[in-house]
mmCIF file of C-alpha atoms and ligand atoms in Angstrom:
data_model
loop_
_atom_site.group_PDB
_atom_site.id
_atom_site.type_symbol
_atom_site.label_atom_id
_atom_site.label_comp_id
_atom_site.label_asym_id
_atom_site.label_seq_id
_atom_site.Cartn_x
_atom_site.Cartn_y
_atom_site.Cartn_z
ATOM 1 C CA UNK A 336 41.802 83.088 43.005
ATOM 2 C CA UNK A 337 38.752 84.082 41.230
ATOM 3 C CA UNK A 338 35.243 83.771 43.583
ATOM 4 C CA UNK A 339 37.751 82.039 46.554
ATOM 5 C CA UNK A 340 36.703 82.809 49.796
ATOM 6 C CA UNK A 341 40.226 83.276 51.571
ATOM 7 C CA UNK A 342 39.764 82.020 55.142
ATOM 8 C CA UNK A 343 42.827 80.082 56.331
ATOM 9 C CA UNK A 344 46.224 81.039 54.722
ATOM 10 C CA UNK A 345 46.463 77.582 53.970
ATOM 11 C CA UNK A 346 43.774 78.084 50.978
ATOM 12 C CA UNK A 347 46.295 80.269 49.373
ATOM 13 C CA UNK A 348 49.805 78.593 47.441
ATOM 14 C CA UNK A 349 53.216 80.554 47.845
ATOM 15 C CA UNK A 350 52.610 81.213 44.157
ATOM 16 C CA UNK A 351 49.539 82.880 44.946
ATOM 17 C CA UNK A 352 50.960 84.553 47.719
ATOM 18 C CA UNK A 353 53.621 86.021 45.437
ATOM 19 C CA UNK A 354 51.173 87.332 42.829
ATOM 20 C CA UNK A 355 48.948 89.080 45.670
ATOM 21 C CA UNK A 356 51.820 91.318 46.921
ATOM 22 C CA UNK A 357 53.137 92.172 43.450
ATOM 23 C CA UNK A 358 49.391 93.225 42.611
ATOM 24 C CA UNK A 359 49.612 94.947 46.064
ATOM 25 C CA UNK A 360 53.117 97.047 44.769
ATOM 26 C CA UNK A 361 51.413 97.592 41.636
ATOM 27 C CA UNK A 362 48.491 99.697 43.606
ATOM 28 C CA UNK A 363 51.212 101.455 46.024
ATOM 29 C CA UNK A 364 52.252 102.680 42.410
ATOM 30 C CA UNK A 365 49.107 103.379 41.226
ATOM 31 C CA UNK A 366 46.434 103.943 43.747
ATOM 32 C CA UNK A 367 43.296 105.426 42.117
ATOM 33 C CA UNK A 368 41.913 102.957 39.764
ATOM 34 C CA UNK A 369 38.261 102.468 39.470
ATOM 35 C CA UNK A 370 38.193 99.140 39.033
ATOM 36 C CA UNK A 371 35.427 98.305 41.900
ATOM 37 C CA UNK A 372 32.495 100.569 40.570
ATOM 38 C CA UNK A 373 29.740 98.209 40.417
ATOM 39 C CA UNK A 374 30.514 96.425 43.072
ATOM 40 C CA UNK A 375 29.329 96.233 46.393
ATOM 41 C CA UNK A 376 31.553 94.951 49.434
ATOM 42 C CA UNK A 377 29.937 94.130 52.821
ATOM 43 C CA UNK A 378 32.375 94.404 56.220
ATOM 44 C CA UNK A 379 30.483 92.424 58.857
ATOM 45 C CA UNK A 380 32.740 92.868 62.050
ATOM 46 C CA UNK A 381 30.831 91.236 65.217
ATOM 47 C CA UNK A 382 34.463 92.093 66.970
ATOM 48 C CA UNK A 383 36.218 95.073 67.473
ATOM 49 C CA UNK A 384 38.621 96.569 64.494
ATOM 50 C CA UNK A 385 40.604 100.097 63.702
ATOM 51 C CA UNK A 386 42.867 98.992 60.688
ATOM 52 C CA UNK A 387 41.233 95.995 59.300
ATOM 53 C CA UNK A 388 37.922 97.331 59.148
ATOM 54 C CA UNK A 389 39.090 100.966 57.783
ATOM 55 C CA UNK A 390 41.507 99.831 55.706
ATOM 56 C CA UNK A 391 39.759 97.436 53.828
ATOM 57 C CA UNK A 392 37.328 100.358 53.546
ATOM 58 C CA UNK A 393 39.896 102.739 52.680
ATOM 59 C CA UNK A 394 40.716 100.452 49.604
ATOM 60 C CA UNK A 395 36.976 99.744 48.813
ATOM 61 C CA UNK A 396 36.417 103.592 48.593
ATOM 62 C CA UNK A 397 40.018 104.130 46.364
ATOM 63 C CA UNK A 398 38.673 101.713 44.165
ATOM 64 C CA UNK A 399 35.382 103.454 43.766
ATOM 65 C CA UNK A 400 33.088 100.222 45.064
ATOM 66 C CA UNK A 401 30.531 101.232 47.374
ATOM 67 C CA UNK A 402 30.562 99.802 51.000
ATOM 68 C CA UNK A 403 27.730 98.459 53.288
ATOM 69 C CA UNK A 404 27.711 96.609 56.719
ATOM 70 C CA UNK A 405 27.708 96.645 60.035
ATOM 71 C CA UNK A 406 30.816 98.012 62.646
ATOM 72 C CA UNK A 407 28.661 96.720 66.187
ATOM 73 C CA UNK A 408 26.490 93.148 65.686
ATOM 74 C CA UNK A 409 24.278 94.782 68.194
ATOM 75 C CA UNK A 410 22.968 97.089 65.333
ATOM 76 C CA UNK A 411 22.015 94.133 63.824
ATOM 77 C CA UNK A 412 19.505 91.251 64.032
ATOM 78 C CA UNK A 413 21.754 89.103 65.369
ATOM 79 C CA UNK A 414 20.410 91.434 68.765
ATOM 80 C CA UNK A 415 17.484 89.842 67.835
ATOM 81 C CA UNK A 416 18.672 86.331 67.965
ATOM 82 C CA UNK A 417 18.970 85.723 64.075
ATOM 83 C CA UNK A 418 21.870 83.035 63.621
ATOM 84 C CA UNK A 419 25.440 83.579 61.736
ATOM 85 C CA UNK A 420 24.218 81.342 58.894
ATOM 86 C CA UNK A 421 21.237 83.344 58.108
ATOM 87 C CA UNK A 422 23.298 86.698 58.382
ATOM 88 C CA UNK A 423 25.357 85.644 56.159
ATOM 89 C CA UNK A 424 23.261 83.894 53.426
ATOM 90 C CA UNK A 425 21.145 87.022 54.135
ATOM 91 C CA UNK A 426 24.277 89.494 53.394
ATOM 92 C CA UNK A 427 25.195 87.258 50.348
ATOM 93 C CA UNK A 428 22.157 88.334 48.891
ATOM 94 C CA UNK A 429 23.388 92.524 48.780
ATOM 95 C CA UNK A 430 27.020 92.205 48.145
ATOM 96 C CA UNK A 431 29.510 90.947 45.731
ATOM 97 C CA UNK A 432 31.658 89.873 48.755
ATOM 98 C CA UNK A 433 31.481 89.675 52.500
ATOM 99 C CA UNK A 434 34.502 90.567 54.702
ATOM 100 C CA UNK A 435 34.081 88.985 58.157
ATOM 101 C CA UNK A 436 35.810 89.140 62.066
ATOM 102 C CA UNK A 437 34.453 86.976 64.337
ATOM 103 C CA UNK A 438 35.496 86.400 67.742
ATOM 104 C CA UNK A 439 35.132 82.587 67.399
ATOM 105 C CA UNK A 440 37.487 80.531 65.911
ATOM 106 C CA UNK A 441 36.288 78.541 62.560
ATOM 107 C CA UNK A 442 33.210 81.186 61.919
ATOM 108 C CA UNK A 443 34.777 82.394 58.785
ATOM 109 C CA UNK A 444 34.772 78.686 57.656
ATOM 110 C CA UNK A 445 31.570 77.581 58.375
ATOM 111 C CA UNK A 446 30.207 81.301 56.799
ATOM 112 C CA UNK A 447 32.006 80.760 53.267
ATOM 113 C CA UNK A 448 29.924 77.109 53.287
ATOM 114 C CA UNK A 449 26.465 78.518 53.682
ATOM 115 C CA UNK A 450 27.610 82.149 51.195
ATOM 116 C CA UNK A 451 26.873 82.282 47.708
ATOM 117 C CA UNK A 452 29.909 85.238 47.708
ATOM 118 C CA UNK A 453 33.201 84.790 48.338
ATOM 119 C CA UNK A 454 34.408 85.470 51.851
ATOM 120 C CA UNK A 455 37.050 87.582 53.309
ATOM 121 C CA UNK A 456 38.135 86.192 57.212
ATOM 122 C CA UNK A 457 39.483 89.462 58.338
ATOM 123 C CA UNK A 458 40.459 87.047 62.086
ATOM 124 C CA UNK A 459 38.397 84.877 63.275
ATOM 125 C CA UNK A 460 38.707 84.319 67.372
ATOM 126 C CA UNK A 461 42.491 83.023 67.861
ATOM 127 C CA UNK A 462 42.498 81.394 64.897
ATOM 128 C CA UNK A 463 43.556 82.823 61.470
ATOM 129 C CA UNK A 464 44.164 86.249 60.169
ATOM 130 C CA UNK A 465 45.263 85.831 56.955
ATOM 131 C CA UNK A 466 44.835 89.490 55.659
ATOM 132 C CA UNK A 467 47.438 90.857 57.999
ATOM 133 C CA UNK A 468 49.706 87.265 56.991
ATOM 134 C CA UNK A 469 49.383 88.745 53.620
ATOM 135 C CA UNK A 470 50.506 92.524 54.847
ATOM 136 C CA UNK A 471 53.330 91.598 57.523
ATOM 137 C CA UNK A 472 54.425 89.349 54.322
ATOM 138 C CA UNK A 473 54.618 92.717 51.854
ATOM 139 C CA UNK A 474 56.032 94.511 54.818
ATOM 140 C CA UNK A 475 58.906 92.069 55.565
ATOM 141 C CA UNK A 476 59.802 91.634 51.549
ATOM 142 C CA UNK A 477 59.687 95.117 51.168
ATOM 143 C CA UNK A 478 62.174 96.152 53.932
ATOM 144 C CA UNK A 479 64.320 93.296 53.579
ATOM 145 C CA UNK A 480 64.154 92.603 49.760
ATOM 146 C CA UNK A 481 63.443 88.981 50.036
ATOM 147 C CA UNK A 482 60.819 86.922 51.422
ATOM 148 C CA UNK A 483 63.635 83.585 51.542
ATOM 149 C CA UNK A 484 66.048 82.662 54.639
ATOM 150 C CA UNK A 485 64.660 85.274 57.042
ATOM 151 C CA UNK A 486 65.414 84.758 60.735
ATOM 152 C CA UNK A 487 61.978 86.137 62.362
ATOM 153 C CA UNK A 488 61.550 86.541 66.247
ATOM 154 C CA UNK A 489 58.552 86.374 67.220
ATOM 155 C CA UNK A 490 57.567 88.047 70.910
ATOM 156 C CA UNK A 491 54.039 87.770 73.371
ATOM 157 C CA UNK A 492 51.319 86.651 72.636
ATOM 158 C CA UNK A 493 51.603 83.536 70.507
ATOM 159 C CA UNK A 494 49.400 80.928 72.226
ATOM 160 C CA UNK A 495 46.294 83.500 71.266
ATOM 161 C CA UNK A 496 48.168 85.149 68.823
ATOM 162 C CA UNK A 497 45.807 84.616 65.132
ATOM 163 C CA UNK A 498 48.387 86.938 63.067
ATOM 164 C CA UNK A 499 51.311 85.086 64.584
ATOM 165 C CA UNK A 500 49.770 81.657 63.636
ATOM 166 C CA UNK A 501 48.934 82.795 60.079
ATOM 167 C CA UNK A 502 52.278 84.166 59.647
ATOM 168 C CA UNK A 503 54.425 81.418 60.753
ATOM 169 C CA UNK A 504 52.444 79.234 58.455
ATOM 170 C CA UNK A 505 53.103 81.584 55.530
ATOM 171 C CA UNK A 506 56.998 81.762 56.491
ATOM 172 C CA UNK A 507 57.057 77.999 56.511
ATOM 173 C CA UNK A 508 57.217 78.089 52.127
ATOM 174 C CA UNK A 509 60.339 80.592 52.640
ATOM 175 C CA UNK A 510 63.205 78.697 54.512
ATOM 176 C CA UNK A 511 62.466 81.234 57.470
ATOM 177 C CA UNK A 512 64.240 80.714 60.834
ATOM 178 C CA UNK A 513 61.719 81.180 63.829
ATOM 179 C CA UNK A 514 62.668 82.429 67.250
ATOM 180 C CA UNK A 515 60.058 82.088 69.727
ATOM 181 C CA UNK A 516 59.640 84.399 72.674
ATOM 182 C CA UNK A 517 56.993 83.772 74.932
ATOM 183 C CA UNK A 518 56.018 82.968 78.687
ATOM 184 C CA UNK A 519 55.508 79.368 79.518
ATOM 185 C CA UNK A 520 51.979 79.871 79.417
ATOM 186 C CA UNK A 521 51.501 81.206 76.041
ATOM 187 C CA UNK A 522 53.521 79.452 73.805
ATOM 188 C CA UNK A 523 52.897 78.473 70.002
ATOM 189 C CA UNK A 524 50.439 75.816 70.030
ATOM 190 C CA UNK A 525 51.966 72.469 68.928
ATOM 191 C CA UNK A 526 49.584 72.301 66.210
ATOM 192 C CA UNK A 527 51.350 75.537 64.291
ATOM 193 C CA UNK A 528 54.666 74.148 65.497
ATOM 194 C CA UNK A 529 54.283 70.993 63.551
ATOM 195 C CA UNK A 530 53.991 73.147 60.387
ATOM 196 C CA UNK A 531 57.535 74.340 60.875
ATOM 197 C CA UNK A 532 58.854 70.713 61.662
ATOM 198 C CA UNK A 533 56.865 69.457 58.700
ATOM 199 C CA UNK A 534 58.724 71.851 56.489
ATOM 200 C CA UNK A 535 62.231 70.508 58.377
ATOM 201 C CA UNK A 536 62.630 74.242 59.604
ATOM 202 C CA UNK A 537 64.264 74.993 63.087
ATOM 203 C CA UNK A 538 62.488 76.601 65.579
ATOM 204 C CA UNK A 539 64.222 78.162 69.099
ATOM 205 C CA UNK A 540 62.267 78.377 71.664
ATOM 206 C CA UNK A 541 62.537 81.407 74.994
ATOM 207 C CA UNK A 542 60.903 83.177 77.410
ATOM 208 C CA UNK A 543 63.197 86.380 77.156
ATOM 209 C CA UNK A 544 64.030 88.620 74.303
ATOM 210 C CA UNK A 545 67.331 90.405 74.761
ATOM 211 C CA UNK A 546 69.318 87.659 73.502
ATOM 212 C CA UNK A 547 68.086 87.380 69.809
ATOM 213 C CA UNK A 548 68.279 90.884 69.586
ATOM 214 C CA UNK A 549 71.388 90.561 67.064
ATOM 215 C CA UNK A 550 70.694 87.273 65.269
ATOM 216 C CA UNK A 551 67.066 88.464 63.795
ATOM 217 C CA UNK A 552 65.717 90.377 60.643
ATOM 218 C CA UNK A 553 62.586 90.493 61.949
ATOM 219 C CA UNK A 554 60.737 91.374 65.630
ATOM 220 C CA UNK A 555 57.667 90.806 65.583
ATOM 221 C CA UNK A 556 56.144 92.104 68.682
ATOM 222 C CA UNK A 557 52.605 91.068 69.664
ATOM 223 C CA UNK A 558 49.982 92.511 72.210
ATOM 224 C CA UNK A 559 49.070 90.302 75.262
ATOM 225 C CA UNK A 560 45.319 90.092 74.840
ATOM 226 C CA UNK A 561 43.393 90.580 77.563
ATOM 227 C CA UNK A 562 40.130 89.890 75.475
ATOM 228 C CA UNK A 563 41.425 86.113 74.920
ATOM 229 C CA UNK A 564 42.207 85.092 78.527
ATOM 230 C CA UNK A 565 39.114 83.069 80.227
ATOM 231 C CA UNK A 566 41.094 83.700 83.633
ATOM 232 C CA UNK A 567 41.793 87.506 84.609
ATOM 233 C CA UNK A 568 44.786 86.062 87.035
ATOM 234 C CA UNK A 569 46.342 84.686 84.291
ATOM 235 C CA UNK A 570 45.729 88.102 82.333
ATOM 236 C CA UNK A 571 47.906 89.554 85.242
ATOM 237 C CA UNK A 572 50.227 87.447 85.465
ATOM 238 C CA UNK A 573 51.572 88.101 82.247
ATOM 239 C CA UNK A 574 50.472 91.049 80.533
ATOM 240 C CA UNK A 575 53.565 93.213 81.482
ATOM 241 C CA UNK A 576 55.836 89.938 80.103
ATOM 242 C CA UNK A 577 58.070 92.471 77.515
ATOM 243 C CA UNK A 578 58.244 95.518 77.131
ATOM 244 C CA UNK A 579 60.330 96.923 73.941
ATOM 245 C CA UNK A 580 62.830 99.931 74.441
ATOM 246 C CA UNK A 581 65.271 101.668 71.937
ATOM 247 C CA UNK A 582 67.984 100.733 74.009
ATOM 248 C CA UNK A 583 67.121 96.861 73.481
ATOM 249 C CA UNK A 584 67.970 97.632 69.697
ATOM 250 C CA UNK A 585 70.972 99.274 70.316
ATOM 251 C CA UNK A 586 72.817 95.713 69.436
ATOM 252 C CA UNK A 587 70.390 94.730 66.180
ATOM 253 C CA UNK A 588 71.412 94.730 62.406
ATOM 254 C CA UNK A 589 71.200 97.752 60.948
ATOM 255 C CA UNK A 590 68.391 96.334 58.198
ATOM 256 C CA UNK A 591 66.373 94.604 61.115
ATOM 257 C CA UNK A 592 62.576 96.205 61.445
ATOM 258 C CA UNK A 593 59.924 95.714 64.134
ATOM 259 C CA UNK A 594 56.677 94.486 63.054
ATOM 260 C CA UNK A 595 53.654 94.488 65.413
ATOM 261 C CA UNK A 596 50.018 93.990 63.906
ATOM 262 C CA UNK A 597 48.743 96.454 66.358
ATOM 263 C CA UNK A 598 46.725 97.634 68.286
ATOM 264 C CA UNK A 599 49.482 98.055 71.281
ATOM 265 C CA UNK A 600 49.410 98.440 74.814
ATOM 266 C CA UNK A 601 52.343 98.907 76.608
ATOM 267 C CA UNK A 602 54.521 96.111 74.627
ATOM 268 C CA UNK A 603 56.862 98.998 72.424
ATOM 269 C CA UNK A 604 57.526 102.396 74.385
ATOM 270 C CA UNK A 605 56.377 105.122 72.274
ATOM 271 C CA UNK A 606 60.291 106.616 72.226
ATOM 272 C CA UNK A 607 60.619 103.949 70.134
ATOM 273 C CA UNK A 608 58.158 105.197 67.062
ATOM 274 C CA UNK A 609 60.656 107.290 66.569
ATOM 275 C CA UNK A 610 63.444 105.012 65.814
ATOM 276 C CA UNK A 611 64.429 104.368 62.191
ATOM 277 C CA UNK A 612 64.397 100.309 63.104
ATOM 278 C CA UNK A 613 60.110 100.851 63.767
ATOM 279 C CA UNK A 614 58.254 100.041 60.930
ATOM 280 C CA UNK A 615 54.820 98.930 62.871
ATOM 281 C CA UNK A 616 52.697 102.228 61.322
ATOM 282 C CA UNK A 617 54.131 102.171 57.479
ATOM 283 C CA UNK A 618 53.168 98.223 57.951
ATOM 284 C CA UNK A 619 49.199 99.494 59.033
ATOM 285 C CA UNK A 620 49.690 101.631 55.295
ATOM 286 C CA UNK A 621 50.418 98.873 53.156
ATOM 287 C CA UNK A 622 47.356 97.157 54.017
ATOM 288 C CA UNK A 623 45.831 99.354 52.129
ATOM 289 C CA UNK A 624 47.340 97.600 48.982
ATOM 290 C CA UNK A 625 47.381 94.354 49.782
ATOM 291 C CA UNK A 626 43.428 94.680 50.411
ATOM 292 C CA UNK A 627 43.079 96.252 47.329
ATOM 293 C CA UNK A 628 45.034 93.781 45.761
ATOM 294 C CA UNK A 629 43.132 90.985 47.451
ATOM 295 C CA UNK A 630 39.825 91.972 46.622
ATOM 296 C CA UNK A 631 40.846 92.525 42.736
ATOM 297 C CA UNK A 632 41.967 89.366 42.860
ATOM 298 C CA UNK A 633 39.232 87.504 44.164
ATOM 299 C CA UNK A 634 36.658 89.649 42.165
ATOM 300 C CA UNK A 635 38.329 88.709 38.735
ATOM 301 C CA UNK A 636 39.333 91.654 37.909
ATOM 302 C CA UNK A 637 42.924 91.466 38.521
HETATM 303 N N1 CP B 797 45.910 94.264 63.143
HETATM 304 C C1 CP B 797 44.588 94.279 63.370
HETATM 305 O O1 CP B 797 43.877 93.300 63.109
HETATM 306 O O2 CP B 797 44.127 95.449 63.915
HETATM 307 P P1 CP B 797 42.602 95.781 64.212
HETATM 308 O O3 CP B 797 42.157 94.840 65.315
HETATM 309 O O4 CP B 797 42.572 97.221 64.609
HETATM 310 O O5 CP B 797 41.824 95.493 62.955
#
């Protein structure tokens, strides 16, 4: 993985997959290492971020490298009119690595083409977010021991959804099961669906959650994003579509834990935080690791 940008999840192998989250669980272990001093890391986010941004910052700082970048694009020159390309062969120039968001799809590509670094594509538009495949994939192998033959619901938003595409690509190299809960209008693309038919993996398809509740290992709840809908009436429409309360877990296996990427709205009731099935916070924390792990990795120096 040495100097590879990692944009799609695609670029990465299972192997290399593996190897990232037992770097990642060798860091929850042992989480002060120097290994970054010397190094400089740049975190370009022209699109909102809480854990992406400040975790990969959190494991920057842990690992002694020193940070620089921007949080608003407006405090940049792109206010000014200066283009992507030259930000980023500009950037290139200061840092040993750039980790990007975007908020349109295929920026994080065309960035690692004109960048002498490697880049990180920490979600680009609705596209990929292959950091957070690589954390909901440390957080499902750590609570369920296994990474093979999961059955994995996944609930809202998954027409928009960039961690649920990246995800169900990822799960496509482990026999996974998917359950698909969605309304009509924002349903997996077909283009992600054909990875799970490619892989001869069965896919169910609803528009109502209740009655996977007991089949699953994993929910994986997703916010309805208001920020990706170019029609506020659709926005409307659907953005009270599920709503997760304890009692809807009442009838779940006992090992089954909700995911959700976060940020959330109104999709899990708070009195749910509480229950021993939520895992959505502790999976925030191991990002932490697997960022740390990732930019190791990628540095050559793991
Ligand atoms: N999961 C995630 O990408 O969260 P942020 O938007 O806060 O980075």
């Amino acid at each position: 993985m040495k100097n590879r940008s990692l944009i799609s999840i695609n670029d990465y192998s299972k192997e290399e997959y593996l190897h990232i989250l037992d770097i990642a669980e060798d860091f929850e272990k042992n989480p002060h290492q120097k290994i970054l001093e010397n190094h400089v890391i740049a975190t370009l986010f022209f699109e909102p971020s809480t854990r992406t941004r400040l975790s990969f910052e959190s494991a920057i700082s842990q690992l002694g490298g020193k940070i620089i970048g921007f949080t608003d694009a407006s405090s940049s020159s792109v206010s000014k009119g200066e283009t992507l390309m030259d930000t980023i062969k500009t950037v290139a120039n200061y840092s040993d690595l750039i980790v990007m968001r975007h908020p349109l799809d295929g920026s994080a590509r065309w960035a690692s083409e004109v960048s002498n670094v490697p880049i990180i594509n920490a979600g680009d538009g609705a596209n990929q977010h292959p950091t957070q495949c690589l954390l909901d994939m440390y957080s499902i192998r750590k609570t369920q021991g296994t990474l093979e033959n999961i059955h994995i619901a996944f609930v809202g938003d998954l027409k928009y959804g960039r961690t649920v595409h990246s995800l169900v690509i990822a799960l496509t190299q482990f026999n996974a099961t998917f359950h698909l809960v969605s309304p009509e209008e924002l349903k997996l693309p077909s283009v992600i669906k054909k990875y799970i038919k490619d892989a001869g993996l069965k896919y169910h398809q609803y528009t109502n959650m209740e009655a996977i509740m007991n089949k699953i290992d994993i929910l994986y709840m997703t916010r309805i994003q208001r920020e990706r809908f170019a029609d506020p009436m659709e926005y409307e429409r659907v953005k009270n579509s599920y709503i997760l309360k304890n009692k809807m877990l009442e009838n779940s296996k006992p090992t089954m834990r909700v995911l959700h990427p976060l940020p959330r709205v109104n999709e899990i009731e708070e009195t749910v935080d509480k229950n021993p099935k939520a895992y959505y916070f502790q999976q925030a924390r191991n990002g932490v690791y697997v960022r740390e792990a990732l930019l190791a990795s990628i540095l050559g120096l793991k």
